[in-house]
Amino acid sequence: MDGEELTEQETALYDRQIRVWGADAQRRLSKSHILVCGMKGTVAEFCKNIVLAGVGSVTLVDDRIVADESLSANFLILPHENHYNGKTLAEVCCDSLKEFNHMVHVAVETGDISTFGVEFFEKFDAVIISCCSLGKKKLINRKCRKLSKRVAFYTVECRGSCGEMFVDLLDYKYSKKKLEETIECQIEYPSFEEAISVPWRALPRRVSKLYFAMRVIEQFEDVEGRNPGETTIADLPGVLKLRKELCETNSLDESQIPDALLERLLTDTREFPPVCAIIGGILGQEVIKAISGKGDPLKNFFFFDAMDGKGLIEDISGPSTRS
Amino acid sequence: MASQEQLSAIKRAKVLMVGAGGIGCELLKTLALSGFQDIHIIDMDTIEVSNLNRQFLFRQSHVGQSKAKVARDAVLRFRPNISITPYHANVKESRFNVDFFKEFDVVLNGLDNLDARRHVNRLCLVADIPLVESGTTGFLGQVTVHLKGKTECYECQPKPAPKTYPVCTITSTPSKFVHCIVWAKDLLFAKLFGDKNQENDLNVRSSDTANSSEHSEDVFECRKDEDIERYGRRIYDHVFGHNIEVALSNEETWKNRNKPRPIYSKDVLPEKQTKENGNKEKGCAADDVSAMVSLSLKNPQDIWNLVENSRVFLEALRLFFLKREKDIGNLTFDKDDQLAVEFVTAAANIRASSFGIPLHSLFEAKGIAGNIVHAVATTNAIIAGLIVIEAIKVLQKDNNNYRMTYCLEHPSRKLLLMPVEPYEPNRSCYVCSETPVSLEVNTQRSKLRDFVEKIIKAKLGMNFPLIMQGASILYEVGEDLEEDMVAIYAANLEKALSELPSPVTSGSVLTVEDLQQEFSCSINIKHREEFDEEKEPDGMLLSGWVEAPVDKDNNKPIGNDESTSNALPSGETLEGEKDDEIQETSEVVEAFTGKKRKLSEVSEVTAPDPSGPSSINQNKPKKLDIDDEADELIISDDWESLTKKKKL
């Protein structure tokens, strides 16, 4: 090892996880910079996980003022007026996160993330966005992809008992040990836009229904100009209509996107803490893998539904990037 | 968000958590956020630095304090109006009896040892309270649900028992590094620094010569006026040189094995060891004493060579005598005792060197010697989420939807989180189905003490047993026993089974009870003359008691202690590959193929399957209807194909 060895403090604190991913990976983590936008419950969980893991820095973006409902699934916000009165979500979460690990630099960035220039994103190794409109997701993803440096991109969304996560690692190369030798692996990821543009009929059979359902809801919110999660049961007819159109365009049978599922996603929009913990955990693992370069990253969507208890990976990519 | 019914069930619920560690912190947080308002939590541990990478409710300033209490305080900060009752206590204490357990709607375990889990399992069965069990190791984890009479209990399925090694492997013929660690820790370290009155097999050799044992007792004592350095070299030469030479003299042992080579200190470290390190020790507090510091060996991940290991051995020994004299004679190995870890690492490495076994770093050695389980926050968070989901179902008595969920490191058929229907109780389970077990033993040779320690306590998990044959009590423990009874029982322990006041012979049936667990079981005794020393080192064979196949021998942590993931193979690092993934899944699958049926098939009556755990479930499992689409649960379809890929 070169002179950049882990300090005694790091070795003591990180002992148990170094036994999982090794000292090299820990070193790489400690040099990494993570950007997080949209501080709801799931993202709070994720941030807790990566701060504990010992990343170099975490930058939070969320200018929304803390409201009562912010507390429902976010343990970083203490319900004392003094603690959160008038502050933004990013500010309050930043204060709490710092406590988990003094070796991690946690900071706030104010402003609308969609207005930040491409150079802004260059500072980071991974960008995670949540509570964002379809347009914003595509935009940020595009900006990250413009950089010559590889910036990992993730989106995460939890509604009621369901959760969805998307990963874009661009052209990802990593090595792993197979038996006694080291093999080089390479995975090409589609952008978010490319992924969701893959015609539904071109996807493998038995792709999770949740994928399609989320796309319908996503489009509906986009068309109606709603913020993510701003839907009610009254929207069901509109959503069903949209489903019909989309299914016709894509030659997909409507039964592949059940009414009951759409209804749940429309009405159950608040985060459910157990699902936040699960998705926040999976996301945490993925970011750690991508930063450390150790472990097979998932490609490229992850879904969880507490109703059936399955946590599954879907590879939604065109023929050029299909694994 | 949870539905209205769910919310009211949650609000009314009284929940018991056992364990406030890795899983416990995540679980308490998620329960509180989910709306639970009355939580009790038991944990006997205090906070250590190595906990802080994942037990996020704790801070550096909390080190040394009670986990249960600090966890409670931390959670109340963001949910001030709920009730959390902490108990800084061992769950096995008598106050946590059946009446205590009956107060709760559900029990959620976040434990790190098999013994406590079995204890809680038995109490939940007697109290008839649902239990949600869980465990994690590295990236692996699982959550299981246990309801008396409806599903398997925690003990219906085989759990890997703590690994033990035959005495001769440790004392004479080690072939793996872990054998060297056990030797260094349980024999050499214990002999030099532990209780001198304890029996110690350190000088046991394949061929014991008559006069050797008495003489060698003196070898380990430091002689009056003996220079510490000389003493250290003398010990070194005795265990790594002389003892090896003696072992080599028995040709039989080495016929089919590689011979070890004796190592003498003069060959490795020429005599002149200057005392230049004297100055470094000034102002060094007893606790911080370290051979590595003294020798400027900075990196615990480095693998020292023979010379370095020898230096550490001698220096550690010297520092023990110089700086920690008062500890000598009472020490047991503690993984957080830096000097002890250094000594054991060095000793194990020198022995390994002698036997041609690869050397290991202090970091690795510490993990093996200390049974350290590698752990990260993310897996615990995922498992905690899954536990709460099951707990809510339990509260709503949602009987058809309980699931066991496995969190995998590598996806199996796209699944990272794999739900499986629970199985109905194992009709041969001696815990929940009260089936008798059988014991083969040499009733004329084996003593009651062996029976109590190795079978009753170690295998059957009964810590406060009452053993009877018919109406005769052979042995019991208790606080209010009469003196003469205590004497009789003490005497009985030293007697061979066939020589007990009520003789135990072939055909005897013993009843064993543990009053604390309110659990009893029958044991049918069968006499057998001979036992294989390697395969049956205890000289006793228990059957009808479900035991996991013996773990493959490798450098994994020895015991089950500290391992929280019991049903799964202990975690590997991130190096995965297709074959491993299938192996991993098939081991998961293997764990519950066999005579068990899923809950949904209970309506049929079938004869018990006489074959062992490796047989494939012949009944085609019923599909789990999730929604109107009759979406198949991936697992049920693929049992057969997954098990066919099983590597054995």
PDB file of N, CA, C and O in Angstrom, chain A residues 13 15-17 19-20 45 48 52 71-72 79 99-100 160 206 255 268 270-271 274 281 285 294 306-308 310-314, chain B residues 1 26 29 34 50 52-54 59 77 79-80 139 335 363 367 372-375 378 381 385 403 414-417 419 573-574 629 632:
ATOM      1  N   LEU A  13     -12.938   2.093  13.698  1.00  0.00           N
ATOM      2  CA  LEU A  13     -14.358   2.337  13.462  1.00  0.00           C
ATOM      3  C   LEU A  13     -14.912   1.421  12.384  1.00  0.00           C
ATOM      4  O   LEU A  13     -16.005   0.876  12.508  1.00  0.00           O
ATOM      5  N   ASP A  15     -13.762  -1.432  11.242  1.00  0.00           N
ATOM      6  CA  ASP A  15     -13.302  -2.830  11.288  1.00  0.00           C
ATOM      7  C   ASP A  15     -14.300  -3.815  10.688  1.00  0.00           C
ATOM      8  O   ASP A  15     -13.968  -4.605   9.815  1.00  0.00           O
ATOM      9  N   ARG A  16     -15.540  -3.765  11.159  1.00  0.00           N
ATOM     10  CA  ARG A  16     -16.509  -4.781  10.746  1.00  0.00           C
ATOM     11  C   ARG A  16     -16.830  -4.712   9.260  1.00  0.00           C
ATOM     12  O   ARG A  16     -17.108  -5.728   8.626  1.00  0.00           O
ATOM     13  N   GLN A  17     -16.813  -3.518   8.682  1.00  0.00           N
ATOM     14  CA  GLN A  17     -17.155  -3.422   7.262  1.00  0.00           C
ATOM     15  C   GLN A  17     -15.923  -3.639   6.384  1.00  0.00           C
ATOM     16  O   GLN A  17     -16.050  -4.102   5.257  1.00  0.00           O
ATOM     17  N   ARG A  19     -13.986  -5.917   6.957  1.00  0.00           N
ATOM     18  CA  ARG A  19     -14.013  -7.369   6.816  1.00  0.00           C
ATOM     19  C   ARG A  19     -14.974  -7.816   5.721  1.00  0.00           C
ATOM     20  O   ARG A  19     -14.950  -8.952   5.287  1.00  0.00           O
ATOM     21  N   VAL A  20     -15.838  -6.927   5.302  1.00  0.00           N
ATOM     22  CA  VAL A  20     -16.760  -7.254   4.214  1.00  0.00           C
ATOM     23  C   VAL A  20     -16.154  -6.877   2.867  1.00  0.00           C
ATOM     24  O   VAL A  20     -16.112  -7.683   1.958  1.00  0.00           O
ATOM     25  N   GLU A  45     -32.594   7.549   4.754  1.00  0.00           N
ATOM     26  CA  GLU A  45     -32.025   6.234   5.039  1.00  0.00           C
ATOM     27  C   GLU A  45     -30.732   6.039   4.266  1.00  0.00           C
ATOM     28  O   GLU A  45     -29.721   5.612   4.802  1.00  0.00           O
ATOM     29  N   LYS A  48     -27.892   8.131   5.673  1.00  0.00           N
ATOM     30  CA  LYS A  48     -27.403   7.521   6.910  1.00  0.00           C
ATOM     31  C   LYS A  48     -26.435   6.396   6.564  1.00  0.00           C
ATOM     32  O   LYS A  48     -25.337   6.298   7.099  1.00  0.00           O
ATOM     33  N   LEU A  52     -22.368   6.454   7.400  1.00  0.00           N
ATOM     34  CA  LEU A  52     -21.794   5.409   8.252  1.00  0.00           C
ATOM     35  C   LEU A  52     -20.681   4.666   7.527  1.00  0.00           C
ATOM     36  O   LEU A  52     -19.684   4.274   8.123  1.00  0.00           O
ATOM     37  N   LEU A  71     -41.911  14.932   8.719  1.00  0.00           N
ATOM     38  CA  LEU A  71     -41.412  14.117   9.825  1.00  0.00           C
ATOM     39  C   LEU A  71     -41.857  12.666   9.740  1.00  0.00           C
ATOM     40  O   LEU A  71     -41.341  11.808  10.429  1.00  0.00           O
ATOM     41  N   SER A  72     -42.854  12.405   8.897  1.00  0.00           N
ATOM     42  CA  SER A  72     -43.503  11.105   9.005  1.00  0.00           C
ATOM     43  C   SER A  72     -42.575   9.922   8.768  1.00  0.00           C
ATOM     44  O   SER A  72     -42.700   8.902   9.412  1.00  0.00           O
ATOM     45  N   PRO A  79     -38.671  16.429  16.039  1.00  0.00           N
ATOM     46  CA  PRO A  79     -39.912  17.205  16.066  1.00  0.00           C
ATOM     47  C   PRO A  79     -39.936  18.344  17.095  1.00  0.00           C
ATOM     48  O   PRO A  79     -40.941  18.563  17.736  1.00  0.00           O
ATOM     49  N   GLU A  99     -23.700  13.989  12.742  1.00  0.00           N
ATOM     50  CA  GLU A  99     -23.476  13.271  14.004  1.00  0.00           C
ATOM     51  C   GLU A  99     -23.096  11.814  13.815  1.00  0.00           C
ATOM     52  O   GLU A  99     -22.496  11.218  14.689  1.00  0.00           O
ATOM     53  N   PHE A 100     -23.490  11.243  12.692  1.00  0.00           N
ATOM     54  CA  PHE A 100     -23.255   9.801  12.542  1.00  0.00           C
ATOM     55  C   PHE A 100     -21.799   9.459  12.313  1.00  0.00           C
ATOM     56  O   PHE A 100     -21.360   8.364  12.585  1.00  0.00           O
ATOM     57  N   GLY A 160     -45.960   4.399  -0.857  1.00  0.00           N
ATOM     58  CA  GLY A 160     -46.663   3.365  -0.106  1.00  0.00           C
ATOM     59  C   GLY A 160     -45.815   2.119   0.022  1.00  0.00           C
ATOM     60  O   GLY A 160     -44.645   2.176   0.396  1.00  0.00           O
ATOM     61  N   ARG A 206     -42.531 -11.072 -18.778  1.00  0.00           N
ATOM     62  CA  ARG A 206     -42.562 -11.129 -17.316  1.00  0.00           C
ATOM     63  C   ARG A 206     -41.667 -10.091 -16.653  1.00  0.00           C
ATOM     64  O   ARG A 206     -41.086 -10.334 -15.618  1.00  0.00           O
ATOM     65  N   SER A 255     -53.843  -5.861 -19.122  1.00  0.00           N
ATOM     66  CA  SER A 255     -53.831  -6.649 -17.886  1.00  0.00           C
ATOM     67  C   SER A 255     -52.443  -6.731 -17.270  1.00  0.00           C
ATOM     68  O   SER A 255     -52.292  -7.114 -16.117  1.00  0.00           O
ATOM     69  N   ASP A 268     -51.692   5.726  -2.249  1.00  0.00           N
ATOM     70  CA  ASP A 268     -50.704   5.477  -1.198  1.00  0.00           C
ATOM     71  C   ASP A 268     -49.408   6.197  -1.521  1.00  0.00           C
ATOM     72  O   ASP A 268     -48.391   5.565  -1.761  1.00  0.00           O
ATOM     73  N   ARG A 270     -47.687   8.448   0.282  1.00  0.00           N
ATOM     74  CA  ARG A 270     -46.730   8.745   1.333  1.00  0.00           C
ATOM     75  C   ARG A 270     -45.776   7.578   1.513  1.00  0.00           C
ATOM     76  O   ARG A 270     -46.108   6.432   1.234  1.00  0.00           O
ATOM     77  N   GLU A 271     -44.598   7.902   2.004  1.00  0.00           N
ATOM     78  CA  GLU A 271     -43.599   6.848   2.184  1.00  0.00           C
ATOM     79  C   GLU A 271     -43.953   5.974   3.378  1.00  0.00           C
ATOM     80  O   GLU A 271     -44.454   6.454   4.385  1.00  0.00           O
ATOM     81  N   PRO A 274     -40.855   1.094   6.569  1.00  0.00           N
ATOM     82  CA  PRO A 274     -40.113  -0.135   6.282  1.00  0.00           C
ATOM     83  C   PRO A 274     -39.598  -0.190   4.842  1.00  0.00           C
ATOM     84  O   PRO A 274     -38.497  -0.685   4.591  1.00  0.00           O
ATOM     85  N   GLY A 281     -31.467   0.915   1.890  1.00  0.00           N
ATOM     86  CA  GLY A 281     -30.397  -0.043   2.105  1.00  0.00           C
ATOM     87  C   GLY A 281     -29.839  -0.565   0.788  1.00  0.00           C
ATOM     88  O   GLY A 281     -28.627  -0.618   0.588  1.00  0.00           O
ATOM     89  N   GLN A 285     -26.067   0.074  -0.739  1.00  0.00           N
ATOM     90  CA  GLN A 285     -25.165  -0.985  -1.195  1.00  0.00           C
ATOM     91  C   GLN A 285     -24.683  -0.736  -2.612  1.00  0.00           C
ATOM     92  O   GLN A 285     -23.518  -0.951  -2.933  1.00  0.00           O
ATOM     93  N   LYS A 294     -16.022  -2.629  -6.235  1.00  0.00           N
ATOM     94  CA  LYS A 294     -16.065  -4.039  -5.808  1.00  0.00           C
ATOM     95  C   LYS A 294     -17.490  -4.541  -5.786  1.00  0.00           C
ATOM     96  O   LYS A 294     -18.344  -3.963  -5.138  1.00  0.00           O
ATOM     97  N   ALA A 306     -44.078  -4.441  -1.031  1.00  0.00           N
ATOM     98  CA  ALA A 306     -44.305  -5.132   0.236  1.00  0.00           C
ATOM     99  C   ALA A 306     -45.460  -6.124   0.139  1.00  0.00           C
ATOM    100  O   ALA A 306     -45.561  -7.053   0.933  1.00  0.00           O
ATOM    101  N   MET A 307     -46.339  -5.949  -0.841  1.00  0.00           N
ATOM    102  CA  MET A 307     -47.463  -6.861  -0.990  1.00  0.00           C
ATOM    103  C   MET A 307     -46.998  -8.278  -1.305  1.00  0.00           C
ATOM    104  O   MET A 307     -47.490  -9.232  -0.737  1.00  0.00           O
ATOM    105  N   ASP A 308     -46.038  -8.410  -2.233  1.00  0.00           N
ATOM    106  CA  ASP A 308     -45.561  -9.764  -2.523  1.00  0.00           C
ATOM    107  C   ASP A 308     -44.179 -10.037  -1.935  1.00  0.00           C
ATOM    108  O   ASP A 308     -43.706 -11.160  -1.959  1.00  0.00           O
ATOM    109  N   LYS A 310     -41.265  -9.290  -2.935  1.00  0.00           N
ATOM    110  CA  LYS A 310     -40.141  -9.546  -3.836  1.00  0.00           C
ATOM    111  C   LYS A 310     -39.326  -8.284  -4.033  1.00  0.00           C
ATOM    112  O   LYS A 310     -39.866  -7.193  -4.206  1.00  0.00           O
ATOM    113  N   GLY A 311     -38.010  -8.456  -4.029  1.00  0.00           N
ATOM    114  CA  GLY A 311     -37.121  -7.356  -4.358  1.00  0.00           C
ATOM    115  C   GLY A 311     -36.409  -7.766  -5.620  1.00  0.00           C
ATOM    116  O   GLY A 311     -35.519  -8.616  -5.574  1.00  0.00           O
ATOM    117  N   LEU A 312     -36.822  -7.219  -6.769  1.00  0.00           N
ATOM    118  CA  LEU A 312     -36.229  -7.745  -7.978  1.00  0.00           C
ATOM    119  C   LEU A 312     -35.602  -6.718  -8.910  1.00  0.00           C
ATOM    120  O   LEU A 312     -35.920  -5.544  -8.895  1.00  0.00           O
ATOM    121  N   ILE A 313     -34.677  -7.237  -9.680  1.00  0.00           N
ATOM    122  CA  ILE A 313     -33.888  -6.443 -10.607  1.00  0.00           C
ATOM    123  C   ILE A 313     -34.452  -6.637 -12.010  1.00  0.00           C
ATOM    124  O   ILE A 313     -34.732  -7.767 -12.414  1.00  0.00           O
ATOM    125  N   GLU A 314     -34.616  -5.541 -12.718  1.00  0.00           N
ATOM    126  CA  GLU A 314     -35.031  -5.639 -14.116  1.00  0.00           C
ATOM    127  C   GLU A 314     -33.999  -4.951 -14.991  1.00  0.00           C
ATOM    128  O   GLU A 314     -33.551  -3.842 -14.685  1.00  0.00           O
TER     129      GLU A 314
ATOM    130  N   MET B   1     -48.259   4.376   2.655  1.00  0.00           N
ATOM    131  CA  MET B   1     -48.415   4.393   4.110  1.00  0.00           C
ATOM    132  C   MET B   1     -49.335   3.264   4.528  1.00  0.00           C
ATOM    133  O   MET B   1     -50.127   2.775   3.729  1.00  0.00           O
ATOM    134  N   GLU B  26     -31.629  -0.466  13.862  1.00  0.00           N
ATOM    135  CA  GLU B  26     -32.424  -0.217  12.652  1.00  0.00           C
ATOM    136  C   GLU B  26     -33.892  -0.541  12.912  1.00  0.00           C
ATOM    137  O   GLU B  26     -34.798   0.166  12.468  1.00  0.00           O
ATOM    138  N   LYS B  29     -35.694   2.076  15.216  1.00  0.00           N
ATOM    139  CA  LYS B  29     -35.966   3.285  14.434  1.00  0.00           C
ATOM    140  C   LYS B  29     -37.162   3.097  13.506  1.00  0.00           C
ATOM    141  O   LYS B  29     -38.078   3.921  13.453  1.00  0.00           O
ATOM    142  N   SER B  34     -42.847   3.848  12.068  1.00  0.00           N
ATOM    143  CA  SER B  34     -44.048   3.198  11.528  1.00  0.00           C
ATOM    144  C   SER B  34     -45.264   3.368  12.419  1.00  0.00           C
ATOM    145  O   SER B  34     -46.344   2.910  12.065  1.00  0.00           O
ATOM    146  N   SER B  50     -16.320  -0.598  17.764  1.00  0.00           N
ATOM    147  CA  SER B  50     -16.550  -1.314  16.514  1.00  0.00           C
ATOM    148  C   SER B  50     -18.041  -1.420  16.166  1.00  0.00           C
ATOM    149  O   SER B  50     -18.400  -1.849  15.078  1.00  0.00           O
ATOM    150  N   LEU B  52     -19.957   1.236  16.087  1.00  0.00           N
ATOM    151  CA  LEU B  52     -20.414   2.527  15.600  1.00  0.00           C
ATOM    152  C   LEU B  52     -20.514   2.640  14.085  1.00  0.00           C
ATOM    153  O   LEU B  52     -21.096   3.599  13.585  1.00  0.00           O
ATOM    154  N   ASN B  53     -19.974   1.654  13.361  1.00  0.00           N
ATOM    155  CA  ASN B  53     -20.067   1.741  11.898  1.00  0.00           C
ATOM    156  C   ASN B  53     -21.467   1.407  11.413  1.00  0.00           C
ATOM    157  O   ASN B  53     -21.805   1.586  10.248  1.00  0.00           O
ATOM    158  N   ARG B  54     -22.310   0.872  12.303  1.00  0.00           N
ATOM    159  CA  ARG B  54     -23.646   0.508  11.861  1.00  0.00           C
ATOM    160  C   ARG B  54     -24.733   0.731  12.900  1.00  0.00           C
ATOM    161  O   ARG B  54     -25.892   0.901  12.565  1.00  0.00           O
ATOM    162  N   ARG B  59     -23.148   6.972  19.807  1.00  0.00           N
ATOM    163  CA  ARG B  59     -22.054   7.864  19.473  1.00  0.00           C
ATOM    164  C   ARG B  59     -20.814   7.457  20.245  1.00  0.00           C
ATOM    165  O   ARG B  59     -20.885   6.724  21.211  1.00  0.00           O
ATOM    166  N   ARG B  77     -35.703  10.947  20.796  1.00  0.00           N
ATOM    167  CA  ARG B  77     -35.420  12.288  20.279  1.00  0.00           C
ATOM    168  C   ARG B  77     -36.274  12.612  19.065  1.00  0.00           C
ATOM    169  O   ARG B  77     -36.681  13.745  18.873  1.00  0.00           O
ATOM    170  N   ARG B  79     -39.051  10.657  18.259  1.00  0.00           N
ATOM    171  CA  ARG B  79     -40.429  10.249  18.545  1.00  0.00           C
ATOM    172  C   ARG B  79     -40.638  10.360  20.057  1.00  0.00           C
ATOM    173  O   ARG B  79     -40.734   9.358  20.758  1.00  0.00           O
ATOM    174  N   PRO B  80     -40.724  11.571  20.548  1.00  0.00           N
ATOM    175  CA  PRO B  80     -40.736  11.767  22.005  1.00  0.00           C
ATOM    176  C   PRO B  80     -41.955  11.208  22.718  1.00  0.00           C
ATOM    177  O   PRO B  80     -41.904  10.959  23.922  1.00  0.00           O
ATOM    178  N   PHE B 139     -23.426  -9.174   3.589  1.00  0.00           N
ATOM    179  CA  PHE B 139     -24.524  -8.799   2.702  1.00  0.00           C
ATOM    180  C   PHE B 139     -25.700  -9.763   2.739  1.00  0.00           C
ATOM    181  O   PHE B 139     -26.677  -9.570   2.029  1.00  0.00           O
ATOM    182  N   LYS B 335     -10.954 -10.509  22.295  1.00  0.00           N
ATOM    183  CA  LYS B 335     -10.540  -9.972  20.999  1.00  0.00           C
ATOM    184  C   LYS B 335     -10.225  -8.488  21.045  1.00  0.00           C
ATOM    185  O   LYS B 335      -9.583  -7.944  20.151  1.00  0.00           O
ATOM    186  N   PHE B 363      -5.115  -8.743  11.439  1.00  0.00           N
ATOM    187  CA  PHE B 363      -6.511  -8.408  11.148  1.00  0.00           C
ATOM    188  C   PHE B 363      -7.316  -9.688  10.915  1.00  0.00           C
ATOM    189  O   PHE B 363      -8.385  -9.888  11.485  1.00  0.00           O
ATOM    190  N   GLY B 367     -10.026 -11.781  13.527  1.00  0.00           N
ATOM    191  CA  GLY B 367     -11.376 -12.148  13.122  1.00  0.00           C
ATOM    192  C   GLY B 367     -11.689 -13.592  13.442  1.00  0.00           C
ATOM    193  O   GLY B 367     -12.777 -13.923  13.909  1.00  0.00           O
ATOM    194  N   ILE B 372     -15.286 -12.881  14.927  1.00  0.00           N
ATOM    195  CA  ILE B 372     -15.886 -11.610  14.524  1.00  0.00           C
ATOM    196  C   ILE B 372     -16.758 -11.821  13.299  1.00  0.00           C
ATOM    197  O   ILE B 372     -16.358 -12.437  12.325  1.00  0.00           O
ATOM    198  N   VAL B 373     -17.944 -11.300  13.357  1.00  0.00           N
ATOM    199  CA  VAL B 373     -18.844 -11.374  12.219  1.00  0.00           C
ATOM    200  C   VAL B 373     -18.740 -10.056  11.467  1.00  0.00           C
ATOM    201  O   VAL B 373     -18.875  -8.992  12.051  1.00  0.00           O
ATOM    202  N   HIS B 374     -18.484 -10.145  10.170  1.00  0.00           N
ATOM    203  CA  HIS B 374     -18.402  -8.904   9.418  1.00  0.00           C
ATOM    204  C   HIS B 374     -19.813  -8.351   9.222  1.00  0.00           C
ATOM    205  O   HIS B 374     -20.769  -9.105   9.053  1.00  0.00           O
ATOM    206  N   ALA B 375     -19.920  -7.060   9.286  1.00  0.00           N
ATOM    207  CA  ALA B 375     -21.268  -6.468   9.308  1.00  0.00           C
ATOM    208  C   ALA B 375     -21.279  -5.074   8.728  1.00  0.00           C
ATOM    209  O   ALA B 375     -20.349  -4.292   8.928  1.00  0.00           O
ATOM    210  N   THR B 378     -26.200  -1.417   5.824  1.00  0.00           N
ATOM    211  CA  THR B 378     -27.265  -1.554   4.839  1.00  0.00           C
ATOM    212  C   THR B 378     -28.059  -2.843   4.989  1.00  0.00           C
ATOM    213  O   THR B 378     -29.293  -2.832   4.905  1.00  0.00           O
ATOM    214  N   ALA B 381     -30.424  -2.596   7.810  1.00  0.00           N
ATOM    215  CA  ALA B 381     -31.564  -1.709   7.519  1.00  0.00           C
ATOM    216  C   ALA B 381     -32.618  -2.441   6.696  1.00  0.00           C
ATOM    217  O   ALA B 381     -33.818  -2.339   6.965  1.00  0.00           O
ATOM    218  N   GLY B 385     -36.502  -3.439   7.886  1.00  0.00           N
ATOM    219  CA  GLY B 385     -37.714  -3.108   7.133  1.00  0.00           C
ATOM    220  C   GLY B 385     -38.578  -4.337   6.934  1.00  0.00           C
ATOM    221  O   GLY B 385     -39.805  -4.309   7.123  1.00  0.00           O
ATOM    222  N   ARG B 403     -44.344 -14.461   5.467  1.00  0.00           N
ATOM    223  CA  ARG B 403     -43.268 -14.882   4.574  1.00  0.00           C
ATOM    224  C   ARG B 403     -41.959 -14.994   5.320  1.00  0.00           C
ATOM    225  O   ARG B 403     -41.714 -14.277   6.279  1.00  0.00           O
ATOM    226  N   LYS B 414     -33.261 -12.902 -10.875  1.00  0.00           N
ATOM    227  CA  LYS B 414     -33.597 -11.481 -10.740  1.00  0.00           C
ATOM    228  C   LYS B 414     -33.901 -11.049  -9.312  1.00  0.00           C
ATOM    229  O   LYS B 414     -34.049  -9.855  -9.059  1.00  0.00           O
ATOM    230  N   LEU B 415     -34.039 -11.973  -8.391  1.00  0.00           N
ATOM    231  CA  LEU B 415     -34.435 -11.597  -7.038  1.00  0.00           C
ATOM    232  C   LEU B 415     -33.261 -11.352  -6.103  1.00  0.00           C
ATOM    233  O   LEU B 415     -32.409 -12.208  -5.936  1.00  0.00           O
ATOM    234  N   LEU B 416     -33.256 -10.168  -5.481  1.00  0.00           N
ATOM    235  CA  LEU B 416     -32.301  -9.897  -4.404  1.00  0.00           C
ATOM    236  C   LEU B 416     -32.972 -10.146  -3.057  1.00  0.00           C
ATOM    237  O   LEU B 416     -32.319 -10.473  -2.075  1.00  0.00           O
ATOM    238  N   LEU B 417     -34.284  -9.911  -3.039  1.00  0.00           N
ATOM    239  CA  LEU B 417     -35.055 -10.206  -1.829  1.00  0.00           C
ATOM    240  C   LEU B 417     -36.039 -11.295  -2.222  1.00  0.00           C
ATOM    241  O   LEU B 417     -36.905 -11.082  -3.068  1.00  0.00           O
ATOM    242  N   PRO B 419     -38.875 -13.889  -1.239  1.00  0.00           N
ATOM    243  CA  PRO B 419     -39.866 -14.305  -0.249  1.00  0.00           C
ATOM    244  C   PRO B 419     -40.249 -15.773  -0.452  1.00  0.00           C
ATOM    245  O   PRO B 419     -40.323 -16.252  -1.586  1.00  0.00           O
ATOM    246  N   THR B 573     -16.841 -12.232   0.887  1.00  0.00           N
ATOM    247  CA  THR B 573     -16.667 -10.847   0.459  1.00  0.00           C
ATOM    248  C   THR B 573     -17.291 -10.694  -0.914  1.00  0.00           C
ATOM    249  O   THR B 573     -17.884 -11.617  -1.442  1.00  0.00           O
ATOM    250  N   LEU B 574     -17.119  -9.522  -1.494  1.00  0.00           N
ATOM    251  CA  LEU B 574     -17.844  -9.229  -2.713  1.00  0.00           C
ATOM    252  C   LEU B 574     -17.452 -10.050  -3.924  1.00  0.00           C
ATOM    253  O   LEU B 574     -17.934  -9.809  -5.003  1.00  0.00           O
ATOM    254  N   GLU B 629     -53.766 -11.833 -11.181  1.00  0.00           N
ATOM    255  CA  GLU B 629     -53.021 -12.414 -12.278  1.00  0.00           C
ATOM    256  C   GLU B 629     -52.467 -13.793 -11.980  1.00  0.00           C
ATOM    257  O   GLU B 629     -51.815 -14.405 -12.813  1.00  0.00           O
ATOM    258  N   GLU B 632     -46.886 -16.054 -10.252  1.00  0.00           N
ATOM    259  CA  GLU B 632     -46.213 -17.102  -9.507  1.00  0.00           C
ATOM    260  C   GLU B 632     -45.110 -16.549  -8.643  1.00  0.00           C
ATOM    261  O   GLU B 632     -44.347 -15.709  -9.036  1.00  0.00           O
TER     262      GLU B 632
END
